[in-house]
Coordinates of C-alpha atoms in Angstrom, one line a residue:
M1 CA -7.1 -195.7 -50.4
Q2 CA -4.7 -198.5 -49.4
L3 CA -6.2 -202.0 -49.9
R4 CA -5.8 -204.4 -47.1
K5 CA -5.6 -208.1 -47.0
S6 CA -8.9 -208.2 -45.0
D7 CA -10.7 -206.4 -47.9
F8 CA -10.5 -209.8 -49.7
Y9 CA -11.8 -212.0 -46.9
Y10 CA -14.9 -214.1 -47.2
D11 CA -16.3 -216.8 -44.9
L12 CA -16.2 -220.3 -46.4
P13 CA -17.7 -223.3 -44.7
E14 CA -15.1 -226.1 -44.6
E15 CA -17.4 -228.6 -46.3
L16 CA -17.4 -226.6 -49.5
I17 CA -13.7 -227.2 -50.0
A18 CA -13.6 -229.9 -52.8
Q19 CA -11.7 -233.0 -51.9
T20 CA -12.0 -234.9 -55.1
P21 CA -12.3 -233.8 -58.8
A22 CA -15.6 -233.8 -60.7
D23 CA -16.2 -236.9 -62.9
P24 CA -16.4 -236.3 -65.8
R25 CA -14.2 -233.2 -65.7
D26 CA -16.7 -231.0 -67.6
S27 CA -19.6 -231.9 -65.2
S28 CA -18.4 -229.4 -62.6
R29 CA -20.6 -226.3 -62.1
L30 CA -20.0 -223.0 -63.7
L31 CA -21.0 -219.6 -62.3
V32 CA -21.2 -217.0 -65.2
Y33 CA -20.7 -213.4 -64.2
D34 CA -21.4 -210.6 -66.8
R35 CA -19.5 -207.5 -65.9
A36 CA -21.6 -205.3 -68.1
T37 CA -24.9 -206.2 -66.5
G38 CA -23.8 -207.6 -63.2
S39 CA -25.9 -210.7 -63.9
V40 CA -25.1 -214.1 -62.5
N41 CA -26.1 -217.4 -64.2
H42 CA -25.6 -220.9 -62.8
K43 CA -24.6 -223.5 -65.4
I44 CA -22.6 -226.7 -65.9
F45 CA -19.0 -226.3 -67.2
R46 CA -19.7 -227.9 -70.6
D47 CA -22.2 -225.1 -71.1
I48 CA -19.3 -222.7 -71.5
I49 CA -19.4 -223.3 -75.2
D50 CA -22.6 -221.2 -75.3
Y51 CA -20.7 -218.2 -74.0
L52 CA -17.8 -218.5 -76.5
Q53 CA -18.0 -217.0 -80.0
A54 CA -16.3 -217.7 -83.3
G55 CA -13.2 -215.5 -83.4
D56 CA -12.5 -215.7 -79.6
V57 CA -9.0 -216.8 -78.6
L58 CA -8.9 -219.2 -75.6
V59 CA -5.5 -219.1 -74.0
I60 CA -4.4 -222.3 -72.1
N61 CA -1.3 -223.0 -70.0
N62 CA 0.3 -226.2 -71.1
T63 CA 2.5 -226.7 -68.1
K64 CA 2.7 -230.2 -66.6
V65 CA 2.7 -230.9 -62.9
L66 CA 5.7 -232.9 -61.7
P67 CA 5.0 -235.7 -59.1
A68 CA 7.1 -233.5 -57.0
R69 CA 6.5 -234.8 -53.4
L70 CA 9.2 -237.4 -52.3
Y71 CA 9.4 -239.3 -49.1
A72 CA 13.0 -239.7 -47.8
H73 CA 14.9 -240.7 -44.7
T74 CA 18.2 -239.6 -43.2
Q75 CA 21.0 -242.2 -42.8
S76 CA 20.0 -242.5 -39.1
G77 CA 16.4 -243.2 -40.1
G78 CA 14.5 -239.9 -39.5
A79 CA 11.6 -239.3 -42.0
V80 CA 11.8 -236.2 -44.3
E81 CA 9.4 -234.9 -46.9
V82 CA 10.9 -233.3 -49.9
L83 CA 9.0 -231.1 -52.3
L84 CA 10.7 -230.1 -55.7
L85 CA 10.3 -226.4 -56.4
K86 CA 12.7 -225.4 -59.2
R87 CA 15.4 -227.0 -61.3
H88 CA 18.8 -225.3 -61.1
G89 CA 20.8 -227.8 -63.2
V90 CA 20.8 -231.3 -64.5
K91 CA 20.9 -232.8 -61.0
K92 CA 20.5 -229.7 -58.9
W93 CA 17.1 -228.6 -57.5
E94 CA 15.7 -226.1 -55.1
V95 CA 13.4 -228.0 -52.7
L96 CA 11.2 -227.5 -49.6
V97 CA 11.9 -229.9 -46.8
K98 CA 10.0 -230.9 -43.7
P99 CA 11.2 -231.0 -41.0
G100 CA 14.0 -228.5 -41.8
R101 CA 16.0 -229.2 -38.7
K102 CA 17.1 -232.6 -40.1
C103 CA 18.4 -231.0 -43.4
T104 CA 21.6 -229.1 -42.6
V105 CA 24.2 -228.5 -45.3
G106 CA 26.0 -231.7 -46.1
K107 CA 23.2 -234.0 -44.9
K108 CA 22.4 -236.9 -47.2
L109 CA 18.8 -238.0 -47.6
I110 CA 17.8 -241.4 -49.1
I111 CA 14.6 -241.8 -51.1
S112 CA 15.2 -245.3 -52.5
N113 CA 18.0 -247.5 -53.6
E114 CA 18.0 -245.6 -56.9
L115 CA 17.6 -242.0 -55.7
S116 CA 19.2 -240.0 -53.0
L117 CA 20.2 -236.4 -52.5
T118 CA 22.7 -234.2 -50.6
V119 CA 21.9 -230.7 -49.1
E120 CA 24.3 -228.2 -50.6
D121 CA 23.0 -224.9 -49.4
I122 CA 20.1 -223.1 -47.6
T123 CA 18.4 -220.1 -49.2
P124 CA 17.6 -217.0 -47.1
S125 CA 13.9 -218.1 -47.1
G126 CA 14.8 -221.6 -45.9
E127 CA 14.6 -223.7 -49.1
R128 CA 17.4 -226.2 -49.7
I129 CA 19.6 -226.4 -52.7
V130 CA 20.2 -230.1 -53.2
E131 CA 22.2 -232.4 -55.6
F132 CA 20.4 -235.6 -56.6
E133 CA 22.3 -238.9 -57.2
Y134 CA 20.8 -241.5 -59.5
D135 CA 21.4 -243.5 -62.7
G136 CA 19.1 -243.2 -65.6
V137 CA 16.4 -240.6 -66.5
F138 CA 15.4 -238.4 -63.6
E139 CA 11.8 -237.9 -64.9
E140 CA 11.2 -241.6 -65.2
I141 CA 12.5 -242.2 -61.6
L142 CA 10.3 -239.3 -60.4
E143 CA 7.2 -240.8 -62.1
R144 CA 7.8 -244.1 -60.2
L145 CA 8.7 -242.6 -56.7
G146 CA 7.0 -239.2 -56.6
S147 CA 3.4 -238.3 -55.6
M148 CA 1.3 -235.3 -56.7
P149 CA 1.9 -232.2 -54.6
L150 CA -1.7 -231.6 -53.7
P151 CA -2.5 -228.4 -51.7
P152 CA -2.7 -228.8 -47.9
Y153 CA -6.5 -228.3 -47.8
I154 CA -7.0 -231.5 -49.9
K155 CA -7.0 -234.3 -47.3
T156 CA -8.3 -237.1 -49.6
K157 CA -5.7 -239.3 -51.4
L158 CA -5.8 -238.9 -55.2
K159 CA -6.4 -242.3 -56.8
D160 CA -5.4 -241.2 -60.3
K161 CA -2.4 -238.9 -60.8
S162 CA -3.8 -237.7 -64.1
R163 CA -6.7 -236.0 -62.4
Y164 CA -4.4 -233.3 -61.1
Q165 CA -3.2 -232.7 -64.6
T166 CA -4.9 -230.9 -67.5
V167 CA -5.7 -233.0 -70.6
Y168 CA -3.3 -230.6 -72.6
A169 CA -0.4 -230.7 -70.1
K170 CA 2.9 -230.9 -72.1
H171 CA 6.0 -229.4 -70.4
D172 CA 7.2 -230.7 -67.0
G173 CA 7.9 -228.0 -64.4
S174 CA 4.9 -227.1 -62.2
A175 CA 4.7 -227.7 -58.4
A176 CA 0.9 -227.2 -58.6
A177 CA -1.8 -227.5 -61.4
P178 CA -3.2 -224.6 -63.3
T179 CA -6.6 -225.7 -61.9
A180 CA -9.0 -223.8 -64.1
G181 CA -7.9 -226.0 -67.0
L182 CA -8.8 -229.2 -65.1
H183 CA -12.5 -228.8 -66.3
F184 CA -11.7 -229.3 -70.0
T185 CA -12.1 -232.6 -71.8
P186 CA -10.6 -233.4 -75.2
D187 CA -14.2 -233.7 -76.6
L188 CA -15.2 -230.2 -75.2
L189 CA -12.0 -228.6 -76.6
E190 CA -12.8 -230.1 -80.0
K191 CA -16.4 -228.7 -79.9
I192 CA -15.0 -225.3 -78.9
K193 CA -12.6 -225.3 -81.9
A194 CA -15.4 -226.5 -84.2
K195 CA -17.4 -223.4 -83.2
G196 CA -14.6 -221.2 -84.6
V197 CA -12.8 -220.4 -81.3
Q198 CA -9.0 -220.4 -81.6
V199 CA -7.2 -222.3 -78.8
T200 CA -3.6 -221.2 -78.2
E201 CA -1.0 -222.3 -75.7
V202 CA 1.3 -220.4 -73.4
L203 CA 3.5 -221.7 -70.6
L204 CA 3.8 -220.7 -66.9
H205 CA 5.3 -223.2 -64.5
V206 CA 3.2 -222.8 -61.3
G207 CA 5.3 -222.4 -58.1
L208 CA 4.3 -223.1 -54.6
G209 CA 4.1 -219.3 -54.0
T210 CA 0.6 -219.7 -55.4
F211 CA -0.4 -221.2 -52.0
R212 CA 1.7 -218.9 -49.8
P213 CA -0.6 -216.6 -47.8
V214 CA -0.4 -212.9 -48.0
K215 CA 1.1 -212.0 -44.5
E216 CA 1.4 -208.2 -44.9
D217 CA -1.7 -206.2 -43.9
V218 CA -1.3 -203.7 -46.7
I219 CA -1.3 -205.7 -49.9
T220 CA 1.2 -203.5 -51.7
D221 CA 3.8 -204.7 -49.1
H222 CA 3.4 -208.3 -50.3
K223 CA 6.4 -209.7 -52.3
M224 CA 5.2 -211.8 -55.1
H225 CA 6.8 -215.1 -56.0
S226 CA 8.7 -215.6 -59.3
E227 CA 7.5 -218.0 -61.9
Y228 CA 9.0 -219.0 -65.3
Y229 CA 6.8 -218.3 -68.4
E230 CA 7.1 -218.6 -72.2
V231 CA 5.0 -217.1 -75.0
G232 CA 5.8 -218.7 -78.4
A233 CA 5.7 -217.0 -81.8
E234 CA 2.4 -218.8 -82.8
A235 CA 0.6 -217.7 -79.6
A236 CA 1.8 -214.2 -80.0
E237 CA 0.7 -214.0 -83.6
T238 CA -2.8 -215.5 -82.8
I239 CA -3.4 -213.2 -79.9
N240 CA -2.1 -210.1 -81.7
A241 CA -4.4 -210.6 -84.6
A242 CA -7.3 -210.9 -82.2
K243 CA -6.4 -207.7 -80.4
R244 CA -6.0 -205.8 -83.7
E245 CA -9.4 -207.0 -84.9
G246 CA -11.2 -206.4 -81.6
R247 CA -11.8 -210.1 -80.9
R248 CA -11.9 -211.4 -77.3
V249 CA -8.9 -213.0 -75.6
I250 CA -10.1 -215.3 -72.9
A251 CA -7.6 -216.6 -70.4
V252 CA -8.0 -220.0 -68.8
G253 CA -6.8 -219.5 -65.3
T254 CA -4.9 -216.9 -63.4
T255 CA -1.6 -218.4 -64.6
S256 CA -2.5 -217.6 -68.2
V257 CA -3.5 -214.0 -67.1
R258 CA -0.2 -213.5 -65.4
T259 CA 1.7 -214.8 -68.5
L260 CA -0.2 -212.5 -70.9
E261 CA -0.1 -209.4 -68.8
S262 CA 3.6 -209.9 -68.2
A263 CA 4.4 -210.3 -71.8
A264 CA 2.0 -207.6 -73.3
D265 CA 3.0 -204.1 -74.3
E266 CA 0.7 -201.1 -73.5
N267 CA -1.4 -201.9 -76.5
G268 CA -1.9 -205.5 -75.4
L269 CA 0.3 -206.9 -78.1
L270 CA 2.8 -209.7 -77.5
S271 CA 6.2 -210.6 -78.9
P272 CA 7.7 -214.1 -78.4
R273 CA 9.6 -214.1 -75.1
N274 CA 10.4 -216.1 -72.0
G275 CA 11.6 -215.2 -68.5
N276 CA 10.5 -215.0 -64.9
T277 CA 7.5 -212.9 -63.8
Q278 CA 6.7 -211.5 -60.4
I279 CA 3.6 -209.6 -61.6
F280 CA 1.1 -208.9 -58.8
I281 CA -2.3 -208.0 -60.2
Y282 CA -4.8 -206.3 -57.8
P283 CA -7.4 -203.5 -58.1
P284 CA -7.2 -201.0 -59.7
Y285 CA -5.4 -202.6 -62.6
K286 CA -5.8 -201.9 -66.3
F287 CA -5.7 -205.1 -68.2
K288 CA -3.7 -204.8 -71.4
C289 CA -4.4 -208.1 -73.1
V290 CA -7.1 -210.2 -71.2
D291 CA -10.8 -209.6 -71.9
A292 CA -12.4 -212.4 -70.0
L293 CA -11.4 -215.1 -67.6
I294 CA -12.2 -218.7 -66.7
T295 CA -11.1 -219.5 -63.2
N296 CA -11.8 -221.5 -60.0
F297 CA -12.9 -220.1 -56.7
H298 CA -9.8 -219.1 -54.7
L299 CA -8.7 -218.9 -51.0
P300 CA -9.8 -215.8 -49.0
E301 CA -7.2 -213.1 -48.8
S302 CA -5.0 -214.8 -51.5
T303 CA -3.2 -213.1 -54.4
L304 CA -5.5 -215.1 -56.7
I305 CA -8.8 -213.6 -55.4
M306 CA -7.1 -210.2 -55.7
L307 CA -6.3 -210.8 -59.3
V308 CA -10.0 -211.8 -60.0
A309 CA -11.0 -208.6 -58.1
A310 CA -8.9 -206.5 -60.5
L311 CA -11.2 -207.8 -63.3
T312 CA -14.5 -207.6 -61.6
G313 CA -14.0 -204.9 -58.9
K314 CA -13.4 -205.6 -55.2
D315 CA -17.1 -205.4 -54.0
E316 CA -18.2 -207.4 -57.0
V317 CA -15.9 -210.3 -56.4
L318 CA -17.1 -210.6 -52.8
K319 CA -20.8 -210.6 -54.1
I320 CA -19.9 -213.4 -56.6
Y321 CA -18.2 -215.5 -53.8
A322 CA -21.1 -214.9 -51.4
E323 CA -23.5 -216.2 -54.1
A324 CA -21.2 -219.2 -54.8
V325 CA -21.3 -220.0 -51.0
K326 CA -25.1 -219.6 -50.9
E327 CA -25.5 -221.9 -53.9
R328 CA -23.1 -224.5 -52.4
Y329 CA -20.5 -224.4 -55.1
R330 CA -17.3 -226.4 -54.6
F331 CA -14.2 -224.4 -53.9
F332 CA -10.5 -224.4 -54.6
S333 CA -8.3 -226.7 -56.8
F334 CA -10.8 -229.5 -57.4
G335 CA -13.8 -227.2 -57.1
D336 CA -16.2 -225.6 -59.6
A337 CA -15.5 -222.8 -62.1
C338 CA -16.3 -219.2 -62.7
L339 CA -16.5 -217.5 -66.1
I340 CA -16.1 -213.7 -66.0
L341 CA -17.1 -211.9 -69.1

């Protein structure tokens, strides 16, 4: 039977879309779903330690969100919003511009007296390839001039840039945060490690495709966006030892899932590698590497809820989400968390 986008629809009251992050981070709520029993428990995120065991491997994505939204103007004064998507060279980037009609090939956009860009090409899907002009270190200029690329459903201005960044973010490159990781504090991570849980890092730079809606009715017709990932030797070794010994591999977020499932062989074993992945995970999917998942509550009909449904089952994921709505959980990027065991 062909799965349709409407199979992953649920009704969400708008007031449940979280506009601000929980403070402290680990005070968000946690819905715990046990696949073996079908039981649901309502907890606080810091209680997650009670569900982790010595020998588990917790896999986190150490990507760092760029302050990728820039406000520019044309030489005649028209306002343009520029969103960095992917680096193509030292000064060359693929960007999203709004409004597009002002950004024809050859057009110069001025962001400040220290940063400007020229449109060099337009991709088939409408993104612009641009060349930046500046003196100095681009990342430092971006830190001063850029703002965090919050999703469109967050209307409240973010007071502290670091709150749309995990506490373990290291490598610049994401256009959006791996939001399941936002709930962890340094203290909670230390307590988890003290319990005998191994924490290992992979990398996947989150692209804006994460927020692109599925437009095709039949989900297998959907073309997945491409994202860059890396699995290092240390992570591969840690995860492989766990798989061989029957210990659990718990992914923090859908980005970690996509990384692990892209890199794993049929036995769930990894070798160090990097590249681009377009993996699209939906039911029925046989997970090769991932045994459990920590994730947020995702948009209706999104590829992310489809991925979660591949782990729980389609009917089960809708029951979990109905329960979360009934219990007034907070949804999406700054929302509450869900642990699927």
